[in-house]
Coordinates of C-alpha atoms and ligand atoms in Angstrom, one line a residue:
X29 CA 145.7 11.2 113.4
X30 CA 142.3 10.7 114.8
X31 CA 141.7 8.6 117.2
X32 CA 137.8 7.1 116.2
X33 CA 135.5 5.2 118.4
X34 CA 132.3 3.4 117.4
X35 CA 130.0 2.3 120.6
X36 CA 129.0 -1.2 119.0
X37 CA 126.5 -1.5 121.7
X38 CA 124.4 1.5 120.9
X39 CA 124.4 1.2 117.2
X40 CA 121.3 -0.1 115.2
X41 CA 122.8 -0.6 111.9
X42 CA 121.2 2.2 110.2
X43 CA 123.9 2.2 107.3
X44 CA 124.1 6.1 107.8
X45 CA 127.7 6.8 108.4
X46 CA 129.0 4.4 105.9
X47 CA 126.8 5.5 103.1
X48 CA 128.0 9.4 104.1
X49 CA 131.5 8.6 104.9
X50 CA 132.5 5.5 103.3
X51 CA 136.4 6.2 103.3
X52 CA 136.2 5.5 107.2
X53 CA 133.2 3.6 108.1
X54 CA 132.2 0.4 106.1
X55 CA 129.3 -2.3 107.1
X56 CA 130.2 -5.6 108.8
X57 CA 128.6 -8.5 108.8
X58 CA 125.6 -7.7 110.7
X59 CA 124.6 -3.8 109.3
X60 CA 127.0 -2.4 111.9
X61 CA 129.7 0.3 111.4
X62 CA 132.9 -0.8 111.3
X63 CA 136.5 1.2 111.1
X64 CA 137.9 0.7 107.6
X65 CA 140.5 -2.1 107.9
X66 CA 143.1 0.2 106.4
X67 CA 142.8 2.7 109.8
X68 CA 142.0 -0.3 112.3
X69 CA 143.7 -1.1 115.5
X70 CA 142.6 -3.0 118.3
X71 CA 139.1 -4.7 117.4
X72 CA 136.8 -3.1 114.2
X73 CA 135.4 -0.8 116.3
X74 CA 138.6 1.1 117.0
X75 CA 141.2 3.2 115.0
X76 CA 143.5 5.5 113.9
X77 CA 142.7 8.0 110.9
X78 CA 144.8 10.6 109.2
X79 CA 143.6 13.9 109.9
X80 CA 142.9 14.7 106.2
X81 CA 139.6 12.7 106.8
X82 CA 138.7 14.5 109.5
X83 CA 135.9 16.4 107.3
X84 CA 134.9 12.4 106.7
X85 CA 135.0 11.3 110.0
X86 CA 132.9 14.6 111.1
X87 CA 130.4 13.9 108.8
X88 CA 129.5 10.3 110.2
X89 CA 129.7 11.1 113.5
X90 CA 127.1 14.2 113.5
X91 CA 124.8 12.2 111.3
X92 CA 124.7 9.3 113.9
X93 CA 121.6 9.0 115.5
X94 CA 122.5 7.1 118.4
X95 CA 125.6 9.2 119.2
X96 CA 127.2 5.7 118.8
X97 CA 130.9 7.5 117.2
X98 CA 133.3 9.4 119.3
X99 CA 136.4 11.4 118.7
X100 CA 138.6 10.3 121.5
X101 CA 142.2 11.9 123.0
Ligands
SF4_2 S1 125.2 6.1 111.8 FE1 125.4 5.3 113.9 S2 123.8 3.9 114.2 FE2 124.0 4.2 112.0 S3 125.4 2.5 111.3 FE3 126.6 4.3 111.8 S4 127.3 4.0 113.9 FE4 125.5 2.7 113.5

């Protein structure tokens, strides 16, 4: 499992990761990128993804323009 971050506070809702990646990231309410609710834990921002989406997870996090999603240990 991945452990997946999204910095809420330094993204600007540019629809980019969801678009590209839309088995982990989906919009919320307000254009932001939120964790899928199927890989969720603490808050929407936060979760836990199985390592065969790794290519997925990848994919939205280079293609961030803020930098806002992080890999974590
Ligand atoms: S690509 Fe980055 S800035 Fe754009 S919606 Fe996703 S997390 Fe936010």
């Amino acid at each position: 499992m991945l452990r997946v971050v999204i910095r809420a506070s330094e993204c600007f809702a540019c629809g980019l990761c969801y678009v590209l990646a839309p088995n982990v990231f989906v919009e919320g309410a307000d254009g932001k990128a939120e964790i899928d609710p199927r890989f969720r834990s603490n808050t929407p921002f936060e979760g836990e993804v199985p390592d065969d989406l790794a290519p997925d997870v990848i994919r939205g996090m280079m293609t961030c323009p803020s930098k806002a999603i992080d890999i974590a240990t």
